CSV table of C-alpha atoms in Angstrom, one decimal:
chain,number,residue,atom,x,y,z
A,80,UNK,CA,-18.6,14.1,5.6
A,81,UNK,CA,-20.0,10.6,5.1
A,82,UNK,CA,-17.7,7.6,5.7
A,83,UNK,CA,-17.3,4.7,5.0
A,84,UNK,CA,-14.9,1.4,6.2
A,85,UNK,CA,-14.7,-1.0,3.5
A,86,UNK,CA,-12.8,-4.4,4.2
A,87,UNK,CA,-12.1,-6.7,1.6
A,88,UNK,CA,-12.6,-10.2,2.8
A,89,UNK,CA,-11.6,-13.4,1.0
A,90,UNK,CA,-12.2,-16.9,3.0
A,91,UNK,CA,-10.9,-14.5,6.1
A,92,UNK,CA,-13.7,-15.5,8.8
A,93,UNK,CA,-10.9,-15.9,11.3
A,94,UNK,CA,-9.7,-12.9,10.8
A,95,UNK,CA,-13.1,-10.7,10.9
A,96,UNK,CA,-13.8,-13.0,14.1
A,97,UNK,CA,-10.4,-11.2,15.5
A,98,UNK,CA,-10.7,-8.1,14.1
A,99,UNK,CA,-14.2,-6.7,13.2
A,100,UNK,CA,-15.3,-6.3,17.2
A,101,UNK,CA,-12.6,-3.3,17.1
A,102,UNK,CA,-13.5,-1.7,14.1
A,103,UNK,CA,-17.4,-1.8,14.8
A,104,UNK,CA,-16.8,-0.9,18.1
A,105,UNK,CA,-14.7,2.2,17.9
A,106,UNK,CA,-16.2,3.3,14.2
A,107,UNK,CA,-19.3,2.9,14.0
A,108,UNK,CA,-20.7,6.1,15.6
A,109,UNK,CA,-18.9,8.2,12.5
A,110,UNK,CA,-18.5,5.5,9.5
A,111,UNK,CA,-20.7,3.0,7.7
A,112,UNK,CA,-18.9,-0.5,8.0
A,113,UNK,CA,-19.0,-2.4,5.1
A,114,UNK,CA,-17.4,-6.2,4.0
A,115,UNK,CA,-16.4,-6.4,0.5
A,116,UNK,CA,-16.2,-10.0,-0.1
A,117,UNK,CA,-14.6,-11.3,-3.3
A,118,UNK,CA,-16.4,-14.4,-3.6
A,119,UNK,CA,-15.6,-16.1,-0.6
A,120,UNK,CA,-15.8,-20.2,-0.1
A,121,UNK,CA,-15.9,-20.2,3.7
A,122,UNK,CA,-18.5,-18.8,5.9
A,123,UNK,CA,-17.4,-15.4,6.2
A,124,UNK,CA,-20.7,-14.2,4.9
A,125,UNK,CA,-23.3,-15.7,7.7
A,126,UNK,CA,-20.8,-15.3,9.9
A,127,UNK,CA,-21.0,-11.2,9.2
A,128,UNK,CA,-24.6,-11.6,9.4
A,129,UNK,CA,-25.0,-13.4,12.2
A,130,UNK,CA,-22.8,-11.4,14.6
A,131,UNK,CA,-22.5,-8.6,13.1
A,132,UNK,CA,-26.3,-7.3,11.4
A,133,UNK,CA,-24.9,-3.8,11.3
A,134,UNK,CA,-22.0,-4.2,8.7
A,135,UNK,CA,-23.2,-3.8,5.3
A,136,UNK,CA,-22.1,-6.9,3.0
A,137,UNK,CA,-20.9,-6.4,-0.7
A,138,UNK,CA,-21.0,-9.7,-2.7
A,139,UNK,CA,-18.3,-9.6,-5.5
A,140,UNK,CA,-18.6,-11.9,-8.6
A,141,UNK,CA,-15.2,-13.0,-8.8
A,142,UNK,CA,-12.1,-12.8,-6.5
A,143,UNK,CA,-10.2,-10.0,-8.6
A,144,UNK,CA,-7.5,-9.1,-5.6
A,145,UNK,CA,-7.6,-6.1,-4.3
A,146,UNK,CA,-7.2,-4.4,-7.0
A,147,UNK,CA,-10.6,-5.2,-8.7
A,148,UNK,CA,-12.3,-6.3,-4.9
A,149,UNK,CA,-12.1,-2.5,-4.3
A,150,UNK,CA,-13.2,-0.9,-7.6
A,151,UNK,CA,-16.0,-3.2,-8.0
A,152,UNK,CA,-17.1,-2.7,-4.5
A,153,UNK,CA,-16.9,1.2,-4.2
A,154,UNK,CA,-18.5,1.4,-7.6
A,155,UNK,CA,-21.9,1.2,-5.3
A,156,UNK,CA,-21.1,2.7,-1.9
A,157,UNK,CA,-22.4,6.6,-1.6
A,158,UNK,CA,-19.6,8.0,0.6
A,159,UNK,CA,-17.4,11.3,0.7
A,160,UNK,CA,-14.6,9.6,2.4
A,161,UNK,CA,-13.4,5.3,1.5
A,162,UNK,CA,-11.1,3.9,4.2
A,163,UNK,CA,-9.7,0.8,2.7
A,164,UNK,CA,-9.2,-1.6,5.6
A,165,UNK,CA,-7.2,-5.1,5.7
A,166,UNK,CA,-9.4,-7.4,7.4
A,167,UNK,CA,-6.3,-8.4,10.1
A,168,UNK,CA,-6.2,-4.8,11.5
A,169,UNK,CA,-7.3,-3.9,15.2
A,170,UNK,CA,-8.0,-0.2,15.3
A,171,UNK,CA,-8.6,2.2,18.6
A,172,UNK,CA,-10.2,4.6,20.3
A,173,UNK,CA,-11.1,7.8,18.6
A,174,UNK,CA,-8.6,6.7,15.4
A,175,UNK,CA,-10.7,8.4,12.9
A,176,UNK,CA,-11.4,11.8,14.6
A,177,UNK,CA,-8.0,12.8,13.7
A,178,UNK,CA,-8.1,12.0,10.0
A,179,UNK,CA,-11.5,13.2,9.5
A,180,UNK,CA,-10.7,16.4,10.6
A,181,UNK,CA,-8.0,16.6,8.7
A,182,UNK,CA,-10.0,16.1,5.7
A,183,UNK,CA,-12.2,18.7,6.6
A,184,UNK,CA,-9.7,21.3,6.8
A,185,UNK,CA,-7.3,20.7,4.2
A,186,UNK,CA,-9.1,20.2,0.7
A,187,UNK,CA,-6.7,19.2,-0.9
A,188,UNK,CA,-5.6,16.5,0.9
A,189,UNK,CA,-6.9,13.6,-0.9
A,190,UNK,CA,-5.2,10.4,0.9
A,191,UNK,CA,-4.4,10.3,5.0
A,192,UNK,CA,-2.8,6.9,6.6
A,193,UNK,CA,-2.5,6.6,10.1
A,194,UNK,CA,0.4,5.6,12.0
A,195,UNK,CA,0.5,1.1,11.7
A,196,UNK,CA,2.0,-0.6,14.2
A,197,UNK,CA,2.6,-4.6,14.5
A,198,UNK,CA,-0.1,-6.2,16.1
A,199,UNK,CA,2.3,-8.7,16.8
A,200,UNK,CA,5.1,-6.4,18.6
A,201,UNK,CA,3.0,-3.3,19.2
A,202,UNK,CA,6.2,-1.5,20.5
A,203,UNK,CA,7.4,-1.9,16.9
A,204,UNK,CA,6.1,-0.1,13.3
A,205,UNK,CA,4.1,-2.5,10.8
A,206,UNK,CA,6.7,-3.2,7.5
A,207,UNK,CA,3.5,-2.3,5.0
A,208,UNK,CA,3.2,1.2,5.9
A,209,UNK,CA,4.8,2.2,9.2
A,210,UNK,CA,4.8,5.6,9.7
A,211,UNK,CA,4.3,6.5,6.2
A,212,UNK,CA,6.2,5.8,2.4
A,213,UNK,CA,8.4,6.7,0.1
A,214,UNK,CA,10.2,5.6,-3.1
A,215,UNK,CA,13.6,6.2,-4.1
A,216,UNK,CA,15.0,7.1,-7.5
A,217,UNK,CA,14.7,3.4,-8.5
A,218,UNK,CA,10.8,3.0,-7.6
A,219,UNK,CA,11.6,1.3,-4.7
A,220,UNK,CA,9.8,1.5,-1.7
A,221,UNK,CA,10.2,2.1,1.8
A,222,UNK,CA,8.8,4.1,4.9
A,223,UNK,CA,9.4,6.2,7.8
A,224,UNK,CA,10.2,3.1,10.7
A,225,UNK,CA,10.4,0.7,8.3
A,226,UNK,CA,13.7,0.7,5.5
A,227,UNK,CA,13.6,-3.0,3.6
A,228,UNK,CA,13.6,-5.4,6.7
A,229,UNK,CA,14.6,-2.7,9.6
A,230,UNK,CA,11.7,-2.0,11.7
A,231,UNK,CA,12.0,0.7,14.4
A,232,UNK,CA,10.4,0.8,17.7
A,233,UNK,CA,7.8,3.6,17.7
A,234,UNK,CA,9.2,6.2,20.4
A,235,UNK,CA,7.1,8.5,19.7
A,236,UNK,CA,9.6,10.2,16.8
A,237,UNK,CA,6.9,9.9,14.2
A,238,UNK,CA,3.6,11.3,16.0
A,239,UNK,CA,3.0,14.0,13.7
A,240,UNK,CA,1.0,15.0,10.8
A,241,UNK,CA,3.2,15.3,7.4
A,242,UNK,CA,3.0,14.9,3.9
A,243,UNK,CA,4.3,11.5,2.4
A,244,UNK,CA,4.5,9.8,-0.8
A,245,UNK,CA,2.1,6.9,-0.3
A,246,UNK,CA,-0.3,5.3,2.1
A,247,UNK,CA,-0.7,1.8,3.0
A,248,UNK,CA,-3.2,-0.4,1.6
A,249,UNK,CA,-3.4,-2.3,5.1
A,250,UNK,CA,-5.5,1.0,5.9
A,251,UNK,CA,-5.6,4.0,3.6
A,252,UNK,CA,-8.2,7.2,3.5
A,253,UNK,CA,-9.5,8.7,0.2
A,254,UNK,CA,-11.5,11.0,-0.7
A,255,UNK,CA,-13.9,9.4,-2.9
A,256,UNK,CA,-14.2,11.7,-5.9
A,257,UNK,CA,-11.1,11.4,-6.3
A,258,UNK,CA,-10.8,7.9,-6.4
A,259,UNK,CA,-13.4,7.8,-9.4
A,260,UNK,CA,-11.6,10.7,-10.9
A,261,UNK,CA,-8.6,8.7,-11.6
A,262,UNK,CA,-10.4,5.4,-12.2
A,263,UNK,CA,-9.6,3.8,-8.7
A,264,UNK,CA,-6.7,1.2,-8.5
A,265,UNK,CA,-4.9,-0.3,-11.8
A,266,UNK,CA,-6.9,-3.7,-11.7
A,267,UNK,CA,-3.2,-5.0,-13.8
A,268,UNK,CA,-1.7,-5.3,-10.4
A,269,UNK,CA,-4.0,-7.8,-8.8
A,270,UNK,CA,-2.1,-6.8,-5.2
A,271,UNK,CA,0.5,-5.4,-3.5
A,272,UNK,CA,2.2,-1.7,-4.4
A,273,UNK,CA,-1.2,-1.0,-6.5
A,274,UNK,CA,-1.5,1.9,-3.5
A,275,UNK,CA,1.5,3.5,-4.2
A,276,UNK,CA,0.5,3.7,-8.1
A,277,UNK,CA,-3.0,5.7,-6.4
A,278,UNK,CA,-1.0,7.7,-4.5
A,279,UNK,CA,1.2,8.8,-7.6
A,280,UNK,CA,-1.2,9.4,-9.9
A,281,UNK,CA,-3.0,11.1,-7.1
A,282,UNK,CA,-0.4,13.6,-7.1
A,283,UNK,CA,0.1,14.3,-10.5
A,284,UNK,CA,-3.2,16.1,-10.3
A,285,UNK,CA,-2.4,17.8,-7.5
A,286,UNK,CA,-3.8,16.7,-4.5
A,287,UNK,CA,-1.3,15.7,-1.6
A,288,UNK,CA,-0.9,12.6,0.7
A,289,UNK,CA,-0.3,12.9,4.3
A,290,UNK,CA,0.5,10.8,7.3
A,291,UNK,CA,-1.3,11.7,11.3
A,292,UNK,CA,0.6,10.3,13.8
A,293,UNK,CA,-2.3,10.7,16.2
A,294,UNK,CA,-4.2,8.0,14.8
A,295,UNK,CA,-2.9,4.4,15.4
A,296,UNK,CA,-4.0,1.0,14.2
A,297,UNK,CA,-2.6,-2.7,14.6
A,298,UNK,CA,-1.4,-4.6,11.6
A,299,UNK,CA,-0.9,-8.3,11.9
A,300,UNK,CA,0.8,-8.0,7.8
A,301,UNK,CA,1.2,-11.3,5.5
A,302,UNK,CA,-2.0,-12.8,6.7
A,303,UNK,CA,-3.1,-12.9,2.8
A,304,UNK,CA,0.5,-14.1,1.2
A,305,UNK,CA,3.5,-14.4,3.9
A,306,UNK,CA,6.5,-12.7,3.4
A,307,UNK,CA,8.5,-16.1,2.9
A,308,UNK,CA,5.9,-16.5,-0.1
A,309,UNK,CA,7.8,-16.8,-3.9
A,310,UNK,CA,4.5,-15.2,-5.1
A,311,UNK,CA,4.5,-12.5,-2.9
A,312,UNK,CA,8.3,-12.0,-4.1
A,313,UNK,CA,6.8,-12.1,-7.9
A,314,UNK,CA,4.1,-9.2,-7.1
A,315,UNK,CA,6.4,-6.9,-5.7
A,316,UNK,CA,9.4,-7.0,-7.8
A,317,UNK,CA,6.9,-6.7,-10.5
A,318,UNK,CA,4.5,-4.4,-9.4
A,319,UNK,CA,7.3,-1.8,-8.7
A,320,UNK,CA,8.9,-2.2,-11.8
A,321,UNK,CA,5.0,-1.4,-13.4
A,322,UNK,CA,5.0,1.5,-11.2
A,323,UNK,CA,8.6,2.8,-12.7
A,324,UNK,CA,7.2,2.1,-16.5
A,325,UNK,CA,3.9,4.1,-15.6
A,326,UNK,CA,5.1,7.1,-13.3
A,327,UNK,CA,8.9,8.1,-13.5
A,328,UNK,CA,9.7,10.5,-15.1
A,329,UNK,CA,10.9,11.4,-18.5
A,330,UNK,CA,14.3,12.5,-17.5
A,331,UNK,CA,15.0,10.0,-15.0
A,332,UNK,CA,13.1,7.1,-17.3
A,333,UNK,CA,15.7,5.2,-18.7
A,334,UNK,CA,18.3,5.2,-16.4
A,335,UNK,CA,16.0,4.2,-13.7
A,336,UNK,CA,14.9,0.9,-16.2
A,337,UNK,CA,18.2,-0.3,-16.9
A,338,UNK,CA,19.5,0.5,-13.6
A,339,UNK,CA,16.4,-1.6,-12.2
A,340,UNK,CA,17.5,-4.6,-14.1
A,341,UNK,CA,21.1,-4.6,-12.8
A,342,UNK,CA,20.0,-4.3,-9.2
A,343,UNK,CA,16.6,-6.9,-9.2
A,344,UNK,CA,19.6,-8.9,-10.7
A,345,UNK,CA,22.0,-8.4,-7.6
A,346,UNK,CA,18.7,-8.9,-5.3
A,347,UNK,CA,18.3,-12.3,-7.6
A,348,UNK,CA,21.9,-13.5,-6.8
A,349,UNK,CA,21.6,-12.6,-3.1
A,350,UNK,CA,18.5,-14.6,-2.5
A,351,UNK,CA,21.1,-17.9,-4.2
A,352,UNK,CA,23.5,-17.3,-1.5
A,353,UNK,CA,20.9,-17.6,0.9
A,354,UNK,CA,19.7,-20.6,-0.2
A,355,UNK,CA,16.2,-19.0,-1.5
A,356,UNK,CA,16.2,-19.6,-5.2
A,357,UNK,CA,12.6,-20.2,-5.4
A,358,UNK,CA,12.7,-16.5,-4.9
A,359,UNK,CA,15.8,-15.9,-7.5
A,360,UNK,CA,12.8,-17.7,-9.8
A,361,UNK,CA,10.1,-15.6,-8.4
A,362,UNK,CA,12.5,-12.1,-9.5
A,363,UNK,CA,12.8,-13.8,-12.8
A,364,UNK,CA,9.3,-14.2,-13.7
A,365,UNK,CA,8.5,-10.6,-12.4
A,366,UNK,CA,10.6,-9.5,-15.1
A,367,UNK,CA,9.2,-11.3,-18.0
A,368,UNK,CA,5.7,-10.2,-16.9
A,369,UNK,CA,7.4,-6.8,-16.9
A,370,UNK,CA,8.9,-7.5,-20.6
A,371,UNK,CA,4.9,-8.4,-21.8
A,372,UNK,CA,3.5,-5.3,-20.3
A,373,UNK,CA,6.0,-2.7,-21.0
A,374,UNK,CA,4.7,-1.4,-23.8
A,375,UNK,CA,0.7,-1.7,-22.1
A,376,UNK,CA,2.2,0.0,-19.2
A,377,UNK,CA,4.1,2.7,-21.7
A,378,UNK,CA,0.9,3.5,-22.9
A,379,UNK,CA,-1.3,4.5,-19.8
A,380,UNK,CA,2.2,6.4,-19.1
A,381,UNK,CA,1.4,8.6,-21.4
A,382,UNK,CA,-2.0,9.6,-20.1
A,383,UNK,CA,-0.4,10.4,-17.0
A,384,UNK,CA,1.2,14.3,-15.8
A,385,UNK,CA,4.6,13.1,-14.1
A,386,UNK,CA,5.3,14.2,-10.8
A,387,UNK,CA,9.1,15.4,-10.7
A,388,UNK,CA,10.2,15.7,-7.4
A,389,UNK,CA,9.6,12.0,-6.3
A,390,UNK,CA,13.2,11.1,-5.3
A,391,UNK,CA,13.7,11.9,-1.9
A,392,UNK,CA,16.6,9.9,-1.0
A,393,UNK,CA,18.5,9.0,-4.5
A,394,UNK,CA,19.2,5.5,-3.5
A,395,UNK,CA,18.1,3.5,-0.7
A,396,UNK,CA,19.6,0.2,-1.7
A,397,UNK,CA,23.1,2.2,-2.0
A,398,UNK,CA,22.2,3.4,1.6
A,399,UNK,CA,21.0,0.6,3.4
A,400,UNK,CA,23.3,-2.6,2.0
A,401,UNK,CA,26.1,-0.1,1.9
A,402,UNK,CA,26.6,2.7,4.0
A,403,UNK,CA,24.8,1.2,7.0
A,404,UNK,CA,21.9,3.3,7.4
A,405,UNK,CA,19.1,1.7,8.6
A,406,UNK,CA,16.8,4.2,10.4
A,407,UNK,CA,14.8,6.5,8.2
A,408,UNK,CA,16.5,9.7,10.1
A,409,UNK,CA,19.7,8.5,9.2
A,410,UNK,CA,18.9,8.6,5.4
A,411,UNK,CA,20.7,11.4,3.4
């Protein structure tokens, strides 16, 4: 199968200096490397080709976010297999031999992550992925090793290969035809949860998403928009709530909405009593973007099968603020 690392770059030279030795080094024998840069104003670009002639450059018009940086870039890349690849991860030996065999022998498998751990605290899982995600009832998102802010240490409890809902962004595998089959990522959600929306729909047609423990990368996480950032707030609050309009389904649909509104409310007057309102503001505007593309977002709904049996764990807010459970085993 032909492979191909794609790493979206925006005024990131720092972080390609830090992190594109490891990914040449231990990828290059079985993948094509390639930059997607979205119209970068530093010199990422000479950089790239001045240190690193082998990785294949991608020049995109515009900086679209991820969203768009990916689609436009893998409209032209001739691949059976797309690892998308934040630019701030390390990865290590023999990480794809794992993942590619996996895709060899199960067909249909269409999306693999592998298991992210902080390149910070490499004892600890990464918060955008960990050892692989689900959603709750309510759309909202959370991972094996990672639930909200509670980040395990990695003991070796999640070195296996299972099925999960969705992959990480930071670094997530997909077969490429079907990528194109379901038009790539929804371009409406500039960044962040846009990969659990490709996971979703990936699903509805059929085609599973699985975790491999026995492939580990290094995530630094937040070196695009910090955690502490109101805008990253905005995007995720919203994004999820676009990901409830365009995937839940039917039976679940309403209750989930209104039930939505009352707890991004709570989370709204929780971020006033610590003294964060700029991300009380942040929730706010989520929701009026939300308002303007309900009914946009109710209409790609109905294009889409619904998968059912989402739900996992009913409700992990309920769980986590108030029965205490913090590790992902501990989850009922």
């Amino acid at each position: 199968m032909k492979t191909a690392i794609v790493i979206l770059n925006w005024n990131g030279q720092k972080l390609l200096e830090q992190f594109l030795p490891s990914v040449v080094s231990f990828s290059s024998e079985l993948a094509d490397i390639y930059v997607a840069d979205n119209a970068s104003t530093d010199t990422s670009i000479s950089y790239i080709k001045e240190f690193f002639p082998s990785v294949k450059i991608i020049e995109n018009a515009i900086n679209g976010g991820y969203a768009k940086g990916y689609n436009d870039a893998l409209q032209i890349i001739d691949a059976d297999i797309y690892c998308l690849l934040n630019s701030d991860v390390e990865v290590t030996e023999n990480w794809l031999v794992p993942i590619l065999h996996l895709f060899k022998t199960e067909e249909k498998t269409a999306i693999i992550q592998p298991k992210l751990l902080d390149f910070k605290d490499k004892k600890k899982f990464e918060y955008a992925g960990a050892g692989g995600g689900f959603v709750d009832l309510y759309g909202y998102p959370y991972c094996r090793g990672r639930v909200f802010n509670n980040l395990e240490t990695d003991l070796g409890q999640f070195n296996d290969t299972k099925e999960i809902f969705w992959a990480s962004g930071a670094c997530l595998f997909i077969r490429s035809k079907i990528y194109h089959h379901i038009k790539g990522l929804d371009e409406d959600y500039f960044a962040h949860q846009e990969e659990i929306d490709l996971c979703w729909r990936t699903q509805n047609i059929g085609y599973k998403v699985k975790y491999v423990g026995s492939s580990t990368v290094y995530h630094i996480g937040g070196a695009t928009l910090q955690e502490t950032n109101p805008h990253k707030t905005y995007l995720n609050f919203r994004n999820s709530l676009l990901n409830v309009i365009k995937n839940v389904p039917k039976k679940w649909f309403l209750f989930v909405v209104f039930s939505r509104l009352i707890l991004d409310g709570i989370a709204g007057i929780k971020f006033i009593v610590e003294l964060r309102p700029i991300h009380t503001w942040a929730i706010l505007k989520a929701h009026f973007s939300f308002y303007k593309n309900f009914f946009k977002f109710l209409g790609k709904r109905r294009k889409l099968q619904k998968k059912q049996d989402y739900n996992l764990h009913t409700s992990i807010v309920w769980q986590y603020f108030v029965l205490g459970r913090k590790k992902f085993d501990d989850l009922k």
